[in-house]
Short mmCIF file of C-alpha atoms and ligand atoms in Angstrom, two decimals:
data_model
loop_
_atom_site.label_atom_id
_atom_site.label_comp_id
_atom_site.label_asym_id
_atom_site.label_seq_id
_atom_site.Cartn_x
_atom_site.Cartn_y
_atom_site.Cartn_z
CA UNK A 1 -7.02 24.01 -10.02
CA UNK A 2 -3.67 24.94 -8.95
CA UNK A 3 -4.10 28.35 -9.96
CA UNK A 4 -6.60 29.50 -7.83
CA UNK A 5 -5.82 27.51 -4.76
CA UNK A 6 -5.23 29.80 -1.55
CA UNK A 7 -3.01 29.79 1.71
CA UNK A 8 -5.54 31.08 4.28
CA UNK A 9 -7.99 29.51 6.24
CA UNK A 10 -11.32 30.72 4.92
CA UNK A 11 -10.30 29.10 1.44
CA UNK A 12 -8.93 25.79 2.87
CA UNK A 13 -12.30 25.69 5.07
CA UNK A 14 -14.48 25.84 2.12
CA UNK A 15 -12.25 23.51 0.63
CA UNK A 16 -12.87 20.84 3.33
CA UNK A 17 -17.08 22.24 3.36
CA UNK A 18 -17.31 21.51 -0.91
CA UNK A 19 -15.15 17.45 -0.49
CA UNK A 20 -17.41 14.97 -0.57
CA UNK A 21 -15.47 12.67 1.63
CA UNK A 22 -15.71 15.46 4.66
CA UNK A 23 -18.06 12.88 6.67
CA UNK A 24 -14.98 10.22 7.43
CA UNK A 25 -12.90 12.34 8.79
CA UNK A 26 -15.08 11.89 12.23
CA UNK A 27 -14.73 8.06 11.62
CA UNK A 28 -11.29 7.89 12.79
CA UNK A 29 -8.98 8.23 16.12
CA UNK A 30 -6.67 11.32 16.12
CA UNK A 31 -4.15 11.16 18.40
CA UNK A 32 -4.22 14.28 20.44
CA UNK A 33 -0.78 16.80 20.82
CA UNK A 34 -1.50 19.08 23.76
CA UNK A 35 -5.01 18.61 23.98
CA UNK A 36 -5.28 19.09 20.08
CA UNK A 37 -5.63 16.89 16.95
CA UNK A 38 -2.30 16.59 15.32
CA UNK A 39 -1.60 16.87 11.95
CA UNK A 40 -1.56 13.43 11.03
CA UNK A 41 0.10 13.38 7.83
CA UNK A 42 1.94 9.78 8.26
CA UNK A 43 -1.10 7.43 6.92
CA UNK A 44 1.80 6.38 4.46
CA UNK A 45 3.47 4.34 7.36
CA UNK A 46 0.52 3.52 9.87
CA UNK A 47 -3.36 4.48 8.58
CA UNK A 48 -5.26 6.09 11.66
CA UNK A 49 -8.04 3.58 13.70
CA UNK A 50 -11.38 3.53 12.08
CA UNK A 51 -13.74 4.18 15.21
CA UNK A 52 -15.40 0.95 14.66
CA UNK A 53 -12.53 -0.79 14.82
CA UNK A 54 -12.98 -1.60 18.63
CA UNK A 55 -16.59 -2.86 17.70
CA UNK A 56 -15.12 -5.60 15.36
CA UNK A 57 -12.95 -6.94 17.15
CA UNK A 58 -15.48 -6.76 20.41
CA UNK A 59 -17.73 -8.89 18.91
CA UNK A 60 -15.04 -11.76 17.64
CA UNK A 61 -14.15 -11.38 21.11
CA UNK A 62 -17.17 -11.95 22.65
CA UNK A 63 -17.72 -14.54 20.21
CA UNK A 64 -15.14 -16.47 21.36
CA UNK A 65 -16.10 -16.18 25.40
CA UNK A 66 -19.40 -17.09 24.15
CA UNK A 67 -18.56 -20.43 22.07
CA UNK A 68 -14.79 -20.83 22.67
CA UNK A 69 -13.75 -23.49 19.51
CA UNK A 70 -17.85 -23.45 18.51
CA UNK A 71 -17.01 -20.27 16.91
CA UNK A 72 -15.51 -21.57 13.97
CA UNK A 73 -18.91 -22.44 13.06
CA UNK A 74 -21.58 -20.64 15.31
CA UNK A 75 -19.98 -17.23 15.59
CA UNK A 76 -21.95 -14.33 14.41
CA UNK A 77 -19.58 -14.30 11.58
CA UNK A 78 -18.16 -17.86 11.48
CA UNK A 79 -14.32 -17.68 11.45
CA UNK A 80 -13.82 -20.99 9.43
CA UNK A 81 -14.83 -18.53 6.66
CA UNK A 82 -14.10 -15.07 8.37
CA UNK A 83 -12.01 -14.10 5.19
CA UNK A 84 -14.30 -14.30 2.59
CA UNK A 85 -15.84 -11.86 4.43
CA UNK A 86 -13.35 -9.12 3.03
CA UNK A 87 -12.91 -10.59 -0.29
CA UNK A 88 -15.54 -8.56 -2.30
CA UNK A 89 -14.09 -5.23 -0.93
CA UNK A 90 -10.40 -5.60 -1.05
CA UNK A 91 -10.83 -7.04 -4.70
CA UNK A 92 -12.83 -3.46 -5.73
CA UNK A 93 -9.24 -1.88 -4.26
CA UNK A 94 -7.19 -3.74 -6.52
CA UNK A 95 -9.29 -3.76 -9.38
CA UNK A 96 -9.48 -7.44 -9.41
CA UNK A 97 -11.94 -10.30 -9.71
CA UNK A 98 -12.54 -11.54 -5.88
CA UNK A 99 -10.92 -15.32 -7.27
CA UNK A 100 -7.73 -13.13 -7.71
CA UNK A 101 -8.02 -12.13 -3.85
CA UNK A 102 -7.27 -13.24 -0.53
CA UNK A 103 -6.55 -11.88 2.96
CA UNK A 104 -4.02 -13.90 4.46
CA UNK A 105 -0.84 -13.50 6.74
CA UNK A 106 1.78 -10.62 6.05
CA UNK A 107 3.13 -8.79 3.58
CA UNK A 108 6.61 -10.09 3.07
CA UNK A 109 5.81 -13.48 4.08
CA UNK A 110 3.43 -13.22 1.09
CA UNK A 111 5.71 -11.68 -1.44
CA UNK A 112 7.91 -14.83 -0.35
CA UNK A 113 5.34 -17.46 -1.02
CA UNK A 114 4.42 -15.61 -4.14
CA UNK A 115 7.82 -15.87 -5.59
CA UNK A 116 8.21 -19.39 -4.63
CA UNK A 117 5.50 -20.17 -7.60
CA UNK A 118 5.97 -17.07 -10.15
CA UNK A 119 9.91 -16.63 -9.37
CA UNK A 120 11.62 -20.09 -11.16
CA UNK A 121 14.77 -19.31 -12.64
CA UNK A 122 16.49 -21.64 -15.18
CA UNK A 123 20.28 -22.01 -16.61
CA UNK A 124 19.73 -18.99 -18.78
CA UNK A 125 16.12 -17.38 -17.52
CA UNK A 126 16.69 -15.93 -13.90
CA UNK A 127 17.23 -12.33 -13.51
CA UNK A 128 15.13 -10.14 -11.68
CA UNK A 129 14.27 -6.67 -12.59
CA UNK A 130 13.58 -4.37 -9.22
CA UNK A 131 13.63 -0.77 -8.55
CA UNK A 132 17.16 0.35 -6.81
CA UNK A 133 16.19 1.61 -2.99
CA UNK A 134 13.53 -0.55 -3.18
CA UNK A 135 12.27 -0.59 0.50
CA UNK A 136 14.77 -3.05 2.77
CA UNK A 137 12.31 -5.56 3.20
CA UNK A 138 11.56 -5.89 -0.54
CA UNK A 139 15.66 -5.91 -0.92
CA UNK A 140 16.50 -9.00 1.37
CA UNK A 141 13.52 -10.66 0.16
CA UNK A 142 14.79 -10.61 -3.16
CA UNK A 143 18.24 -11.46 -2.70
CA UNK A 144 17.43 -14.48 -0.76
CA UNK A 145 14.99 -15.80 -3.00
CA UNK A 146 18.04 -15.63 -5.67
CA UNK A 147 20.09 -16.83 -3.09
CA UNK A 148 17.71 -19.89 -2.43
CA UNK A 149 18.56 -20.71 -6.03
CA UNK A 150 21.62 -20.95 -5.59
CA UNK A 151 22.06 -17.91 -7.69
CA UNK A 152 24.54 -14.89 -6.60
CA UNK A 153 22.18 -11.65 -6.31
CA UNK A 154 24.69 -9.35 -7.89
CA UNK A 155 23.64 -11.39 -11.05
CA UNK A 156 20.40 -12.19 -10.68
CA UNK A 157 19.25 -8.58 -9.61
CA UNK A 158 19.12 -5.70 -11.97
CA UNK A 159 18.32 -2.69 -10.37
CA UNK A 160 16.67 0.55 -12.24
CA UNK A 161 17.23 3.72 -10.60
CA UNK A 162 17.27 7.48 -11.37
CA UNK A 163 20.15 8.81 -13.35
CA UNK A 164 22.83 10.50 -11.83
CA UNK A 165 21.55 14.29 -10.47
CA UNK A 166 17.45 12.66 -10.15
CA UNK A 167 15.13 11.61 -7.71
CA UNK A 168 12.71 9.77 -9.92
CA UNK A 169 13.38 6.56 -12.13
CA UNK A 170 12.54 7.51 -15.72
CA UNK A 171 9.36 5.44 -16.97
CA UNK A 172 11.88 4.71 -20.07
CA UNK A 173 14.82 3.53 -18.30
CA UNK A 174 12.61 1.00 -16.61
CA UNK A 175 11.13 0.08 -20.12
CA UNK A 176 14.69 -0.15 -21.55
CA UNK A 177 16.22 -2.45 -18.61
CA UNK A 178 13.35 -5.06 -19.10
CA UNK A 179 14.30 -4.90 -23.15
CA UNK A 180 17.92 -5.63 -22.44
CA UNK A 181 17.29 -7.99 -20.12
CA UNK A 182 15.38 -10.21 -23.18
CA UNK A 183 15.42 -13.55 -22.74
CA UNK A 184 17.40 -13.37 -19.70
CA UNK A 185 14.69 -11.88 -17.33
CA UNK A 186 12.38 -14.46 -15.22
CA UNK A 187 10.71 -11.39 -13.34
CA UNK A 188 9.95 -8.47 -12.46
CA UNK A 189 9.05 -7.33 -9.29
CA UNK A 190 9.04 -3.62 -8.69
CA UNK A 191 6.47 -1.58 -5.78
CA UNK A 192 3.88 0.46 -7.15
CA UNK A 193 4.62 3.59 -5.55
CA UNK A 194 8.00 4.06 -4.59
CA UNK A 195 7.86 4.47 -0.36
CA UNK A 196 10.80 7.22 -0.60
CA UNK A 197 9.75 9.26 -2.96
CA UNK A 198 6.09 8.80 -3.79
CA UNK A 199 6.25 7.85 -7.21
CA UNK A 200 3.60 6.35 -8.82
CA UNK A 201 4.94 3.96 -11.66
CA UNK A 202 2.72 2.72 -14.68
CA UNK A 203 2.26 -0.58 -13.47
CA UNK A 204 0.29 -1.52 -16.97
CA UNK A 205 3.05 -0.54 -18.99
CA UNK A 206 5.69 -2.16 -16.86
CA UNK A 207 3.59 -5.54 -16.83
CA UNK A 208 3.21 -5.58 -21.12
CA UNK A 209 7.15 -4.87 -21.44
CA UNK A 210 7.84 -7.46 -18.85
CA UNK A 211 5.31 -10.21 -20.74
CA UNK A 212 6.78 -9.07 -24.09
CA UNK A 213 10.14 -10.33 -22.56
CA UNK A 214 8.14 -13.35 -21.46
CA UNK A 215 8.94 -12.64 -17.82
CA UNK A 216 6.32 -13.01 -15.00
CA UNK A 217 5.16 -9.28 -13.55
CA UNK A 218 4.50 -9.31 -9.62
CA UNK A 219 4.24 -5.70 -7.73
CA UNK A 220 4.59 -4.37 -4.06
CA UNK A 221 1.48 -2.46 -3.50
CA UNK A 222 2.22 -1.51 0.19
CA UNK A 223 2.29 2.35 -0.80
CA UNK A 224 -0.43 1.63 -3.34
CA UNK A 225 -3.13 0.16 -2.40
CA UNK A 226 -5.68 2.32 -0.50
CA UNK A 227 -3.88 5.04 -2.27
CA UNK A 228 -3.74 4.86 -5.86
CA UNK A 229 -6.87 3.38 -8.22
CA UNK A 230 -5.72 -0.04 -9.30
CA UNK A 231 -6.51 -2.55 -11.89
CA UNK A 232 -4.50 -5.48 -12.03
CA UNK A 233 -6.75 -7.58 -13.57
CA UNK A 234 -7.12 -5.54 -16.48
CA UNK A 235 -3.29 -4.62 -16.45
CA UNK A 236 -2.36 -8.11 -16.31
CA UNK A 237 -0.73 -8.07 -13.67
CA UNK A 238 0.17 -12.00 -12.75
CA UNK A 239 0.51 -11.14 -9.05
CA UNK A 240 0.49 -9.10 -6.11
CA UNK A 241 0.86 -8.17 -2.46
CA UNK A 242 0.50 -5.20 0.02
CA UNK A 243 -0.01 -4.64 3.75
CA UNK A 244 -3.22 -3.51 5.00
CA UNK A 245 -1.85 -0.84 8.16
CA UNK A 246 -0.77 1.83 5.72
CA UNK A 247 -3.13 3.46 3.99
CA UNK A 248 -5.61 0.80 4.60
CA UNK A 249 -5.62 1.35 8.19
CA UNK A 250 -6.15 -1.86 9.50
CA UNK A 251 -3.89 -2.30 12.87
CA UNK A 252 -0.42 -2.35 13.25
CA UNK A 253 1.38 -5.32 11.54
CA UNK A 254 -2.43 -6.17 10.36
CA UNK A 255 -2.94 -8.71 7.70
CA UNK A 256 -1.55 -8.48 3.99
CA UNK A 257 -3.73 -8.58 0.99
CA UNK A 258 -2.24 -10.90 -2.13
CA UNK A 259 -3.48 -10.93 -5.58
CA UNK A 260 -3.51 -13.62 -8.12
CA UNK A 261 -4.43 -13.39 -11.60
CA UNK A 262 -7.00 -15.13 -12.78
CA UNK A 263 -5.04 -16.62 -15.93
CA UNK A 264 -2.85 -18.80 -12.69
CA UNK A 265 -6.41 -19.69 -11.33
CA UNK A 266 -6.66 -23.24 -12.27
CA UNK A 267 -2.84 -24.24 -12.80
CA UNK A 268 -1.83 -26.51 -10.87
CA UNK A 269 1.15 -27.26 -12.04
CA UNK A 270 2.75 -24.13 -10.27
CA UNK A 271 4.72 -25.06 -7.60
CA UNK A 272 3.90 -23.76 -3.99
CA UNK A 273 4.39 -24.22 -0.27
CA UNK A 274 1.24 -25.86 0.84
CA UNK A 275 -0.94 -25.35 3.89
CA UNK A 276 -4.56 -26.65 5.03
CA UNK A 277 -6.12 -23.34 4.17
CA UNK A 278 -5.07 -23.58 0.49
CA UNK A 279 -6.64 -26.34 0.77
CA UNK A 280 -9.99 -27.48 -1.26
CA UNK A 281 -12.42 -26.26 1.52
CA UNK A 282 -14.89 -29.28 0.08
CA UNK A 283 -11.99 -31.75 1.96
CA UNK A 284 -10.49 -29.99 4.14
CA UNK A 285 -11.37 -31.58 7.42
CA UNK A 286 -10.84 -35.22 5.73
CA UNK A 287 -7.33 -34.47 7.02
CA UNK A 288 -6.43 -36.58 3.72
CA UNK A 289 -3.29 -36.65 2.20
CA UNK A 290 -2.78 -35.34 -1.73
CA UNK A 291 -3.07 -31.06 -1.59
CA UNK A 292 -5.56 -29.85 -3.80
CA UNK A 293 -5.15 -26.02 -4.22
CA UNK A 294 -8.33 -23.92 -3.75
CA UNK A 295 -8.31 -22.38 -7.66
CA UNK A 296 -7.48 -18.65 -7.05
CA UNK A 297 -5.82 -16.50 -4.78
CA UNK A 298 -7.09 -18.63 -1.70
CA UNK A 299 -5.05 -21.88 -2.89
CA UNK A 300 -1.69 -19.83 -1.59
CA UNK A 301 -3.26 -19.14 2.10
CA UNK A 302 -1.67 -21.57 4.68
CA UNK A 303 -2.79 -21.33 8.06
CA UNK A 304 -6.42 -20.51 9.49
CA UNK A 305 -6.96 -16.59 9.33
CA UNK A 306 -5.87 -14.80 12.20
CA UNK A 307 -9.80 -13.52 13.24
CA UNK A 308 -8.96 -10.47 15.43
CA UNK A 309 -6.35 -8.75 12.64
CA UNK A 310 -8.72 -9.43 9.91
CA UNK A 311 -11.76 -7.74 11.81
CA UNK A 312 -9.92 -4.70 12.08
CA UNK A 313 -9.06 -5.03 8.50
CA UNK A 314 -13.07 -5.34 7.79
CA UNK A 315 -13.71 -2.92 9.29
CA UNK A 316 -11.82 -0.46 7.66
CA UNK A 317 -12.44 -1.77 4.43
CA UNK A 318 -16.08 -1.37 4.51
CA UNK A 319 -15.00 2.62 5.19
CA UNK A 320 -13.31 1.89 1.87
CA UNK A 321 -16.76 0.31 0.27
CA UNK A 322 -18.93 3.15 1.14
CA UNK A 323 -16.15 6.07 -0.23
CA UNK A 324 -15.11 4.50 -3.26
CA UNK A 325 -11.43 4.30 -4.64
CA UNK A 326 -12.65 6.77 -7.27
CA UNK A 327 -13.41 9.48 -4.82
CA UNK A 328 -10.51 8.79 -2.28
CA UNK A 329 -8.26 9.27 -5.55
CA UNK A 330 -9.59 12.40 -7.03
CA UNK A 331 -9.36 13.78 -3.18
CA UNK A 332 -5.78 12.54 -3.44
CA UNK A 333 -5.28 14.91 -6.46
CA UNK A 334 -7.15 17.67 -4.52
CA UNK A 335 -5.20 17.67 -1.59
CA UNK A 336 -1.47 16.42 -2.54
CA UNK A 337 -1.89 19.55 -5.00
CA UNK A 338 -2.90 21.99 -1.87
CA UNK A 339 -0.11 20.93 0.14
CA UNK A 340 2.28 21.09 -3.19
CA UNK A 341 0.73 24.81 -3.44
CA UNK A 342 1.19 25.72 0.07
CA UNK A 343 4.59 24.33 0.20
CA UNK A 344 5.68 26.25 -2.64
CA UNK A 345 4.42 29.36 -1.39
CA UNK A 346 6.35 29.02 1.98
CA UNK A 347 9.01 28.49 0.01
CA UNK A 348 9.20 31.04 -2.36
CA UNK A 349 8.65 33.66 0.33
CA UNK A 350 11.33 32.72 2.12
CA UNK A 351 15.47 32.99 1.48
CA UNK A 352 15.82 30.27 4.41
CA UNK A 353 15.40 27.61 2.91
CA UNK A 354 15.23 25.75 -0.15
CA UNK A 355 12.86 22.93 -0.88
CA UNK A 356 12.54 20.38 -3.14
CA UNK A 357 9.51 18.66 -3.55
CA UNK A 358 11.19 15.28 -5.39
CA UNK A 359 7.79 13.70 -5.94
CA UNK A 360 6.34 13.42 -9.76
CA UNK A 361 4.55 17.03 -10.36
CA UNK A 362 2.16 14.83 -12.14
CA UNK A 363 -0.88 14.05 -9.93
CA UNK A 364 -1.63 10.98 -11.88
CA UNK A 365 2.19 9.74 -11.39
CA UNK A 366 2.64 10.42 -7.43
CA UNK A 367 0.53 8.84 -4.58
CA UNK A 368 -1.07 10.57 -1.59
CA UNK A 369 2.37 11.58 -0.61
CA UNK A 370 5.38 14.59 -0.96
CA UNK A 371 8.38 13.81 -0.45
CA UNK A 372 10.28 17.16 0.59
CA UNK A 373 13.77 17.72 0.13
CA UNK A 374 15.00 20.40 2.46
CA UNK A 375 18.35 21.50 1.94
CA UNK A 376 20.89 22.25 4.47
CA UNK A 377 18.25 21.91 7.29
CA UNK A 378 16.12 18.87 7.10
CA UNK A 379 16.61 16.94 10.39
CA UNK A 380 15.90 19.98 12.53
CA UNK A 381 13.20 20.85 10.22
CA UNK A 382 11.31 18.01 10.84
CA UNK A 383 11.79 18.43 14.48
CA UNK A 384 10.61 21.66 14.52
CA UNK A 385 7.57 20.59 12.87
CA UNK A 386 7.34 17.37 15.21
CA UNK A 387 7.09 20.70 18.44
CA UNK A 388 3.81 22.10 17.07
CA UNK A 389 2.01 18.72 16.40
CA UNK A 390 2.79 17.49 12.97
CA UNK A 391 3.53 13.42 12.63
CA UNK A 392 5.38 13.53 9.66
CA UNK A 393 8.17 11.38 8.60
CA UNK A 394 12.06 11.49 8.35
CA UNK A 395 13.94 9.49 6.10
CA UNK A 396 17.62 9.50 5.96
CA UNK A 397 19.62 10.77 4.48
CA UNK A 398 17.49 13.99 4.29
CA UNK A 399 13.68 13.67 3.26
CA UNK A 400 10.87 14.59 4.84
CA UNK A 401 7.71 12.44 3.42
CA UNK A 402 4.19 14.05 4.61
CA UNK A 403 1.05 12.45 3.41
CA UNK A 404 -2.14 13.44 3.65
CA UNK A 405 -4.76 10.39 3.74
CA UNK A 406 -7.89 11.64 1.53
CA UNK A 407 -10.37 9.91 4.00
CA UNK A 408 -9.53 11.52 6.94
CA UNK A 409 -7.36 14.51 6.35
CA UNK A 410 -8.94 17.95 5.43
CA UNK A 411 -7.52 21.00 3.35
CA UNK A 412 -7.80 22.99 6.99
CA UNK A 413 -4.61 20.30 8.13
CA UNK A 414 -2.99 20.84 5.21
CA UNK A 415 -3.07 24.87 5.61
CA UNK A 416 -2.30 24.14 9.31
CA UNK A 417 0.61 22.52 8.07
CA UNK A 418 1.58 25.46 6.33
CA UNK A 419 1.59 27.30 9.87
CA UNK A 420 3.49 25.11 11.30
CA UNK A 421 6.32 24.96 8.73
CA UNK A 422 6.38 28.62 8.59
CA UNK A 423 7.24 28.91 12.10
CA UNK A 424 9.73 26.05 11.86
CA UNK A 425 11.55 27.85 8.79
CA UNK A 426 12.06 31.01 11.73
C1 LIG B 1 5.74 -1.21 4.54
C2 LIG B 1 6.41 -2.02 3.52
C3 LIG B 1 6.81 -3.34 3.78
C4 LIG B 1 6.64 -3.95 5.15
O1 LIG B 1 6.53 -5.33 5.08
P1 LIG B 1 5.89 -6.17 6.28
O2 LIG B 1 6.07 -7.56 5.87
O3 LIG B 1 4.45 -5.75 6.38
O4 LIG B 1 6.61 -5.80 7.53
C5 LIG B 1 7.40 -4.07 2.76
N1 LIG B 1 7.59 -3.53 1.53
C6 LIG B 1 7.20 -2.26 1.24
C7 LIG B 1 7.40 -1.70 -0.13
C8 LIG B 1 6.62 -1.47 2.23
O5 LIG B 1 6.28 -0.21 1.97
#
């Protein structure tokens, strides 16, 4: 395909006239720049708003003027059970069984109540494997968990990066550091595309290496799900989380999604932090004593769902149902490639500048996302590109991440991208 892809208009038209996924793009909010649609190429950090978003939430909303604490029950869609609402979607996005899902509070809060069951270190089993840079959040959560075991993180944390001179952690160094680590490693816990640089890591591989260690697998899919096809219950995976605003956009700060595997279901012996919504919903308002974990994903929710966040989520995800994760990815491929094309054609036609696209070349090893290394003029770059209506991002020290979201960006943005950073290079 990459051959015969072209940097005019006419060809990134009938681009956007042949993609099946053409229709969404009018199911979402663009944010205007002078009167004009921007190039929203930041779905990576906060997914646009679904137009019936507002709808949703309206009619929790009115629910609740309608019934106040009746709702619970007599609501349209009752909230007592509002989240099993979403279950049957979210688990298609994670390629999961819907016992091994549940929507429920926020990402990092999740990752943290995940770890307190799969992350139990002993006298000689307690390191944890992570990518370096992982994103800060993911690093503090980490250390304190260690921390909390009264374990120093500079020895409990091994840390795989890329080798000196590289952007991109080598599948076989990560392979090799959960070998060494033997007997020694309790888990690993890596994201599933890396937020910096868009690489896409081979969760299925990392999970068998990390079970042949016997350590527990967990990932971060906050850059992955929404993004990349996944199938953690085939893969293994033992758990998961992600946030639901990126490229799931489902409201800022909106609700996380956290995956289970099915072989934890029914063990009850794993320790947890408890909360009436984990709950067995049988009992639940006994207000009895004696937890008894919902089996499955549910058994780690706490509190009672947050109703107006998960609408929004619902309502993006059933913009998820009706595209499929098969056709958002092969998009991905489709458009990630156009923008790699028209980015190297800029480039190479220029003596200005030098870029550096550091994300995988592979499409099937890189997300919906490039990570551009501009050398010697990044910063004012990006703020060049920021003037003529591109929301891209800047990440220090020097990269400028753009990424097109397959159901709602066309080709014709990502040639109109292509303007813009042409003029920004003079
Ligand atoms: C976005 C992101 C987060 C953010 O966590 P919140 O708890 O939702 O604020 C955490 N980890 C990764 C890898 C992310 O990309």
């Amino acid at each position: 395909m990459s051959n015969s892809y072209q940097n005019n208009l006419a060809f990134a038209q009938n681009m956007d006239k042949e993609d099946p996924l053409r229709k969404f793009r009018a199911e979402f909010l663009f944010p205007t720049f002078h009167e004009n649609e921007v190039v929203y190429f930041t779905g990576n950090s906060l997914g646009l708003q679904p137009r019936q978003t507002a709808k949703y939430i309206q009619q929790e909303l009115d629910d609740w003027a309608k019934w106040g604490v009746e709702g619970h029950f007599e609501a349209k869609n009752p909230w007592y059970s509002y989240h099993e609402l979403l279950t049957e979607k979210l688990a298609k996005i994670a390629g999961a069984k819907p016992i091994e899902v549940v929507v429920t509070h926020s990402l990092t809060t999740n990752l943290h109540l995940l770890m307190v069951s799969f992350y139990r270190p002993t006298e000689t089993r307690y390191k944890i494997i992570c990518e370096a840079k992982a994103f800060p959040s993911d690093q503090y959560a980490l250390a304190s968990q260690v921390a909390f075991h009264g374990i120093d993180p500079a020895d409990g944390i091994i840390e795989v990066g890329p080798r000196a001179g590289e952007h991109l952690i080598r599948e076989e160094d990560i392979l090799s550091a959960i070998e060494e680590a033997g007997d020694e490693l309790a888990l690993v816990m890596f994201g599933g595309v890396n937020y910096y640089t868009g690489q896409f890591f081979d969760l299925e591989k990392i999970t068998t290496a990390g079970h042949a260690q016997g350590a527990i697998v967990g990932f971060d899919l906050a850059h992955a799900a929404g993004n990349v096809e996944l199938k953690l219950h085939d893969w293994q995976v033992d758990f998961a989380a992600w946030c639901s605003y990126k490229y799931l956009n489902s409201s800022p700060g909106g609700v996380s999604g956290l995956f289970v595997h099915e072989k934890h279901a029914h063990n009850k012996a794993l320790p947890r932090f408890a909360g009436w919504w984990g709950h067995d919903k049988s009992v639940r308002f006994k207000m009895e004593k004696n937890f008894q974990p919902i089996p499955g994903a549910e058994g780690w929710q706490l509190s009672n769902a947050p109703v107006l966040g998960m609408a929004a989520h619902r309502a993006a995800l059933d913009l998820f149902d009706k595209a499929g994760m098969t056709a958002v990815s092969k998009k991905r491929e489709l458009l990630t490639g156009y923008l790699e094309f028209i980015i190297t054609d800029i480039s190479s036609n220029t003596s200005k500048v030098d870029f550096e696209i550091i994300t995988p070349k592979d499409p099937s090893k890189r997300g919906s996302q490039l990570s551009i290394l501009a050398h010697g003029q990044g910063k004012k770059l990006f703020e060049a590109l920021s003037a003529q209506g591109v929301v891209a991002d800047w990440r220090e020290p020097n990269v400028i991440r753009v990424a097109p979201a397959p159901l709602y960006n066309s080709f014709e943005d990502v040639y109109r991208f292509g303007l813009a950073l042409k003029n920004a290079i003079q």
